[in-house]
PDB file of C-alpha atoms in Angstrom:
ATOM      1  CA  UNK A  28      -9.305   4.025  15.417  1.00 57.00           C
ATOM      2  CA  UNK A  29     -12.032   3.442  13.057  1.00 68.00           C
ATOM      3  CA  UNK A  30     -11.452   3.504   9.336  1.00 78.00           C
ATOM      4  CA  UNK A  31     -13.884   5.152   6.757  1.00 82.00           C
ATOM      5  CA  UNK A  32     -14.042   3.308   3.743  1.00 81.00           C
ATOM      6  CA  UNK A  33     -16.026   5.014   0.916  1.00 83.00           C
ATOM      7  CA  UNK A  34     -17.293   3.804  -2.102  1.00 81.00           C
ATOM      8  CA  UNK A  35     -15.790   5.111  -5.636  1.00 83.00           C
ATOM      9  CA  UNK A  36     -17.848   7.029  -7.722  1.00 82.00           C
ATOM     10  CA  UNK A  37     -20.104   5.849  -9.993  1.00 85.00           C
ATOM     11  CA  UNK A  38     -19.520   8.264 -12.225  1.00 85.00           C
ATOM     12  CA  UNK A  39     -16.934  10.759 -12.545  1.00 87.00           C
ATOM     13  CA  UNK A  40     -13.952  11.706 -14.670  1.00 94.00           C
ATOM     14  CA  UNK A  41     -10.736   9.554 -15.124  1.00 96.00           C
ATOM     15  CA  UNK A  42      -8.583  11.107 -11.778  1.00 96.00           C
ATOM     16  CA  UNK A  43     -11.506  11.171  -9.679  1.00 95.00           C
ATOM     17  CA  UNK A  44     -12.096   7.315 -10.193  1.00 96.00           C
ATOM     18  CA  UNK A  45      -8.475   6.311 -10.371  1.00 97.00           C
ATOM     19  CA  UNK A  46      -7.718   8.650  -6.912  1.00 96.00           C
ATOM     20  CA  UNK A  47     -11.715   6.980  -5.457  1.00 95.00           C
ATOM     21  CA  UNK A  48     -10.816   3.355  -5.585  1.00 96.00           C
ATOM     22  CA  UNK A  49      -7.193   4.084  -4.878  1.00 97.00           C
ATOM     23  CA  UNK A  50      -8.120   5.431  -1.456  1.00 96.00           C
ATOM     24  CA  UNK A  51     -11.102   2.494  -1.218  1.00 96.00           C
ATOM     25  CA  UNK A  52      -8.687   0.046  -1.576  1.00 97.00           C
ATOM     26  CA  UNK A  53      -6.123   1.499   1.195  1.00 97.00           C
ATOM     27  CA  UNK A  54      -9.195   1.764   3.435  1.00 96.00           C
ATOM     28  CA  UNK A  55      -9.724  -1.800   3.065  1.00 96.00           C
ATOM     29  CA  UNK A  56      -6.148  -2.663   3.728  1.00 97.00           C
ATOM     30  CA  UNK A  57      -7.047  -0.366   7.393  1.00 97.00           C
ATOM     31  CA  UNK A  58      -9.979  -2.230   8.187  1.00 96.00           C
ATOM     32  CA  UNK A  59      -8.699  -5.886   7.644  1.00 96.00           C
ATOM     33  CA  UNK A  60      -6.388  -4.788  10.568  1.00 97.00           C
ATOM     34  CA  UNK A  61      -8.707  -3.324  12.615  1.00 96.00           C
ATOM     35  CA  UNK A  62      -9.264  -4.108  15.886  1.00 95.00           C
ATOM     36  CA  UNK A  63      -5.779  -6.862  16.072  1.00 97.00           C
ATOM     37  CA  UNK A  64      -3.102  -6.672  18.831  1.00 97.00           C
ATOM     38  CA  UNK A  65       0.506  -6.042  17.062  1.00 97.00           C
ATOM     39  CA  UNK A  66       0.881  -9.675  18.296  1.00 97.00           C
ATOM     40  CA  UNK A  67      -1.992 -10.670  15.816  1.00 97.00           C
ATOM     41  CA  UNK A  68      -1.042  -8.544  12.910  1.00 97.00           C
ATOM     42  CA  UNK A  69       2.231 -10.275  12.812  1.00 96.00           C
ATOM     43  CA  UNK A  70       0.509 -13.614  12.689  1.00 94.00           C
ATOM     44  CA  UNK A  71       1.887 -15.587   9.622  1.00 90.00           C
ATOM     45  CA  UNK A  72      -1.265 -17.699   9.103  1.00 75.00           C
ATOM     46  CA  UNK A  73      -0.615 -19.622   6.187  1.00 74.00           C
ATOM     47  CA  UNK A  74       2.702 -21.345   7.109  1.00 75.00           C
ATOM     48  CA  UNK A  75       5.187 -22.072   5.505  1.00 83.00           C
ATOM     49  CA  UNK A  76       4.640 -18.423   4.446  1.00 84.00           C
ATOM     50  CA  UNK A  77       5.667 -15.685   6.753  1.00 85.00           C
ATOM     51  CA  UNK A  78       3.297 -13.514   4.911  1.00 92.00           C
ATOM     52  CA  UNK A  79       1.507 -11.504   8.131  1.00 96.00           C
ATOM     53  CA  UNK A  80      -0.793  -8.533   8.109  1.00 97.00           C
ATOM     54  CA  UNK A  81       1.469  -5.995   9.292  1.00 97.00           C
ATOM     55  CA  UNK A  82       3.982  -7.317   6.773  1.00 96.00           C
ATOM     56  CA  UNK A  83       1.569  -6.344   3.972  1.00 97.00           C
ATOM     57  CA  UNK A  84       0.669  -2.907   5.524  1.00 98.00           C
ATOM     58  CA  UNK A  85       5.027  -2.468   5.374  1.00 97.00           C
ATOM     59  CA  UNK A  86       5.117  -3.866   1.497  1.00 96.00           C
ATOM     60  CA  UNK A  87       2.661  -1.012   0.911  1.00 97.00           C
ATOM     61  CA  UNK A  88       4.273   1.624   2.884  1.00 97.00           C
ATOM     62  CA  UNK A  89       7.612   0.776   0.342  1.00 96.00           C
ATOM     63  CA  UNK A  90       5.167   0.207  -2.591  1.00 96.00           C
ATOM     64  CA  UNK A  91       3.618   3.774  -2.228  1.00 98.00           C
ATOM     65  CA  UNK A  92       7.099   4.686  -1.594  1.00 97.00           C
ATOM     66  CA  UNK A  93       8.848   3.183  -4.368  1.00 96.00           C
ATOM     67  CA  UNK A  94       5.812   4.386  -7.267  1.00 97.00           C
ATOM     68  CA  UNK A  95       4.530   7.887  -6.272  1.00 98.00           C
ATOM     69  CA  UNK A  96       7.647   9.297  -4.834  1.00 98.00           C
ATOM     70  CA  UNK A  97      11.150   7.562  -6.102  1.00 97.00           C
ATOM     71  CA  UNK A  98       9.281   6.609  -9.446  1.00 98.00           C
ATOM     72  CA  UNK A  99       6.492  10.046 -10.269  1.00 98.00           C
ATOM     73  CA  UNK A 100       8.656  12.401  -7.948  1.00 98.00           C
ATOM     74  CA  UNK A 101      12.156  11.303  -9.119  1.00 97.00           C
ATOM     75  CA  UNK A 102      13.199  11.279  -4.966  1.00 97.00           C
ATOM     76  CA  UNK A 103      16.322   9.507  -4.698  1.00 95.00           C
ATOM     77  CA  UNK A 104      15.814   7.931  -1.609  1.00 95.00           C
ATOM     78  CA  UNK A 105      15.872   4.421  -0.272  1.00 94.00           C
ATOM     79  CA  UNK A 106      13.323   2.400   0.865  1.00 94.00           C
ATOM     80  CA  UNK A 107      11.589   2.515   4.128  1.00 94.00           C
ATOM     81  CA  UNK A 108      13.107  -1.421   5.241  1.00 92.00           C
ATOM     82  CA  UNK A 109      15.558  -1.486   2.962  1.00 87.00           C
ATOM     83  CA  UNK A 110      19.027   0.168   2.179  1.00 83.00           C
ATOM     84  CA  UNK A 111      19.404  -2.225  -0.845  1.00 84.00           C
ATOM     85  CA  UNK A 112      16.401  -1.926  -2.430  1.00 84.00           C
ATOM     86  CA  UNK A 113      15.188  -5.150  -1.258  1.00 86.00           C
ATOM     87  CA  UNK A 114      11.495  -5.256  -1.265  1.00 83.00           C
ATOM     88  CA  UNK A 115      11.119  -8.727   0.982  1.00 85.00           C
ATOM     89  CA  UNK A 116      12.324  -6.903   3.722  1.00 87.00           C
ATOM     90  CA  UNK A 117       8.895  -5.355   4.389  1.00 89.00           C
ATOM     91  CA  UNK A 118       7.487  -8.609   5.009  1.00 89.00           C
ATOM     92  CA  UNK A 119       9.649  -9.546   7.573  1.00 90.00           C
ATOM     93  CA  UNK A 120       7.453  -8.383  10.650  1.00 93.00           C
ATOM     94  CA  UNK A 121       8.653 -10.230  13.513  1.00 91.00           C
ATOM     95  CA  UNK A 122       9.622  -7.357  15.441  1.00 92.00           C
ATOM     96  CA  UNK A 123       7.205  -4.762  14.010  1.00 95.00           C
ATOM     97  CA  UNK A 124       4.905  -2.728  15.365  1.00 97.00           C
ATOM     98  CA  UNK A 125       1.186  -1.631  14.696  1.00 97.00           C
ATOM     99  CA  UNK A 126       2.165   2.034  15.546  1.00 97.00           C
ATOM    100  CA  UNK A 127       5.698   1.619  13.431  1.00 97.00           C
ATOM    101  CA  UNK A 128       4.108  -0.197  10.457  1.00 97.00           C
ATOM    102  CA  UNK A 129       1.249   1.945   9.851  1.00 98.00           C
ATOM    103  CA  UNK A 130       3.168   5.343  10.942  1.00 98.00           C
ATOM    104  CA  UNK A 131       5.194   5.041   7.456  1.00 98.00           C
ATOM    105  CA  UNK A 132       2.666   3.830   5.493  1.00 98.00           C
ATOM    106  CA  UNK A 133       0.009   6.272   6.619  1.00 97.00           C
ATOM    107  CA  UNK A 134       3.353   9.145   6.066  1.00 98.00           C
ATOM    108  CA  UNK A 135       3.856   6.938   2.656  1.00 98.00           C
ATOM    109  CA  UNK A 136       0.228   7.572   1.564  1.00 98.00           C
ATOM    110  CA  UNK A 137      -0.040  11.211   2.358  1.00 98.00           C
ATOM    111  CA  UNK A 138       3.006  11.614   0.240  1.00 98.00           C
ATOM    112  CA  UNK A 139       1.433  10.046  -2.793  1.00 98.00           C
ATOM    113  CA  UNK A 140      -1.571  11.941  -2.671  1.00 98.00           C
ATOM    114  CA  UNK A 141       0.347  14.781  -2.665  1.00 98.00           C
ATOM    115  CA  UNK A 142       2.011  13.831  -5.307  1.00 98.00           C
ATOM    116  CA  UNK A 143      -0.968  12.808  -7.272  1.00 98.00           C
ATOM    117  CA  UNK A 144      -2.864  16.170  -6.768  1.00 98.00           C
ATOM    118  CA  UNK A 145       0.214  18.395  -7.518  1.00 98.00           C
ATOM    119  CA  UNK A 146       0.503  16.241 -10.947  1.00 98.00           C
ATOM    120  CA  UNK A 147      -0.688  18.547 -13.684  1.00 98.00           C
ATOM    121  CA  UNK A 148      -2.685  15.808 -15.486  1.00 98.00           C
ATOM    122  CA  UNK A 149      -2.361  11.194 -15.256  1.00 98.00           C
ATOM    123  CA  UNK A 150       0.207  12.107 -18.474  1.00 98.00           C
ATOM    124  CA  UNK A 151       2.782  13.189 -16.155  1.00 98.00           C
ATOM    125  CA  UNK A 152       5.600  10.962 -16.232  1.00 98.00           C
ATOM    126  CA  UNK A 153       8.228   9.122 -14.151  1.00 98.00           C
ATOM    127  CA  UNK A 154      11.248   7.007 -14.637  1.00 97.00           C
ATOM    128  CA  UNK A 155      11.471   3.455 -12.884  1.00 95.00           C
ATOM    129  CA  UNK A 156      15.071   2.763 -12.633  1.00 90.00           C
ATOM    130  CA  UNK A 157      13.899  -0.590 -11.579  1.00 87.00           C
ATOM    131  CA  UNK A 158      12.765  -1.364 -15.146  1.00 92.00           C
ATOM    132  CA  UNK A 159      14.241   1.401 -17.036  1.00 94.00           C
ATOM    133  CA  UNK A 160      10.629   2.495 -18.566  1.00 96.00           C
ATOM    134  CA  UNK A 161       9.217   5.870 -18.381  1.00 98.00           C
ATOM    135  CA  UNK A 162       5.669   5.505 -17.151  1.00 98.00           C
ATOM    136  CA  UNK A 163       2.991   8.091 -16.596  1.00 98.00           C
ATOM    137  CA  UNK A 164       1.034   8.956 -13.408  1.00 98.00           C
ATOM    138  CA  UNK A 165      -2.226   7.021 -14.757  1.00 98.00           C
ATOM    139  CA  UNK A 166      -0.235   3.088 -15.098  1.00 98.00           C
ATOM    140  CA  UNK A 167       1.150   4.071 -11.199  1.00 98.00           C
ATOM    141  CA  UNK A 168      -2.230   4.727 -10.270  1.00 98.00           C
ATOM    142  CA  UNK A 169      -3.940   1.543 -11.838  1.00 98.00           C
ATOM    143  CA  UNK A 170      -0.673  -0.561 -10.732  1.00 98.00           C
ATOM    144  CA  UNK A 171      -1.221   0.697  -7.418  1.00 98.00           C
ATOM    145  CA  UNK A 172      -5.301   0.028  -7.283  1.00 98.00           C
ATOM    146  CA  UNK A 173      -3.828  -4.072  -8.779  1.00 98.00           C
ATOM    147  CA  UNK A 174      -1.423  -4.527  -6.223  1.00 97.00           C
ATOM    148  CA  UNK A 175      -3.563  -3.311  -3.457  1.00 98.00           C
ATOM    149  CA  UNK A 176      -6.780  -5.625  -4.835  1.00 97.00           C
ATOM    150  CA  UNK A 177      -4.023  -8.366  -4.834  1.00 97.00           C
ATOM    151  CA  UNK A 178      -2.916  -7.999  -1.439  1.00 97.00           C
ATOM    152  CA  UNK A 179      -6.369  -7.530  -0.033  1.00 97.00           C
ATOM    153  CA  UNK A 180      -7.078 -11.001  -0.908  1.00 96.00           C
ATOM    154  CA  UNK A 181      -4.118 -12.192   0.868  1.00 95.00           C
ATOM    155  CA  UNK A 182      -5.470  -9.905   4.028  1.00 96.00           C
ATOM    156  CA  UNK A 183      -9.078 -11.652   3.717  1.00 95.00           C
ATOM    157  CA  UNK A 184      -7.612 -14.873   3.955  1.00 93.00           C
ATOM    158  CA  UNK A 185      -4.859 -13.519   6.658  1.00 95.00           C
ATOM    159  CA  UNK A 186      -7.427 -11.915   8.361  1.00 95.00           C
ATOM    160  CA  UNK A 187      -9.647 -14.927   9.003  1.00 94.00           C
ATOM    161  CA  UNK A 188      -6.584 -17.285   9.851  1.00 92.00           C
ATOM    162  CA  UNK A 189      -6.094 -14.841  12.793  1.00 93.00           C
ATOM    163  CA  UNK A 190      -9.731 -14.634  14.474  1.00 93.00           C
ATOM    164  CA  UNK A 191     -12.236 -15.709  11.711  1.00 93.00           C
ATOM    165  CA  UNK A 192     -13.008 -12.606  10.858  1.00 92.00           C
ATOM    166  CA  UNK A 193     -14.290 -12.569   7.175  1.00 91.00           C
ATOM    167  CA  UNK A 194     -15.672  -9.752   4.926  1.00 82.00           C
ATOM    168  CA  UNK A 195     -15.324  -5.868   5.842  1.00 72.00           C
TER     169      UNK A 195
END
């Protein structure tokens, strides 16, 4: 599988940059694990961390989850890992699989975009029950692009811990 990353826009409206470095940044996530055995994306480089690779492609899969569809889509459902709502769970990815990690999140992202596109404007709202807040599309969208950037620092340095691999 090879992954297509594209650069955002350099110009364009408000959605069409939010949705552009949205998808850059998931593309990113794809290509840091390009290429790695399901032994090797379960590496947990940096002990005593058991952050892995394929643990951070599952935190994503529950983090698209949680936002776009439980949060924007008012879903009740529960999370991919976790009956309780238990976001560590993700990470734990002793036992995953390449093919069962990136299944749901790839499911989890094609969700969201649906969601996103269906949205009549980035106004459109959404309760968190987490936090009890009613936030629109546009903060789910930027909090997604943040937590994405975030973790695709940890993936750099994850990344080269497993085979030296550095860059994309």
């Amino acid at each position: 599988m090879t992954t297509e990353r594209i650069g955002p826009p350099v110009t364009g409206d408000e959605r069409e940059t939010l949705r552009a470095f949205l998808d850059f940044h998931r593309a990113t996530l794809a290509l840091k694990c390009e290429g790695l055995s399901d032994e090797e994306l379960r590496r947990q480089s940096m002990p005593p961390s058991t952050l892995s690779l394929l643990g951070l492609v599952r935190h994503m899969a529950e983090v698209e989850r949680a936002w776009f569809r439980r949060v924007i889509a008012g879903e009740d459902i529960p999370l991919v890992w976790s009956e309780t709502g238990d976001f560590q769970q993700a990470y734990d990815a002793r036992s995953a699989t390449r093919a069962e990690a990136f299944d749901a999140w790839e499911r989890e992202v094609e969700h969201a975009r649906r969601i996103e596109r269906a949205a009549a404007s980035l106004d459109v709202t959404g309760h968190n029950v987490r936090s009890g807040e009613t936030v629109s599309l546009r903060l789910v969208m930027l909090h997604l692009i943040h937590e994405y950037a975030r973790h695709n620092g940890h993936a750099d340095f994850l990344r080269e811990g497993v085979d030296g691999t550095v860059g994309v």
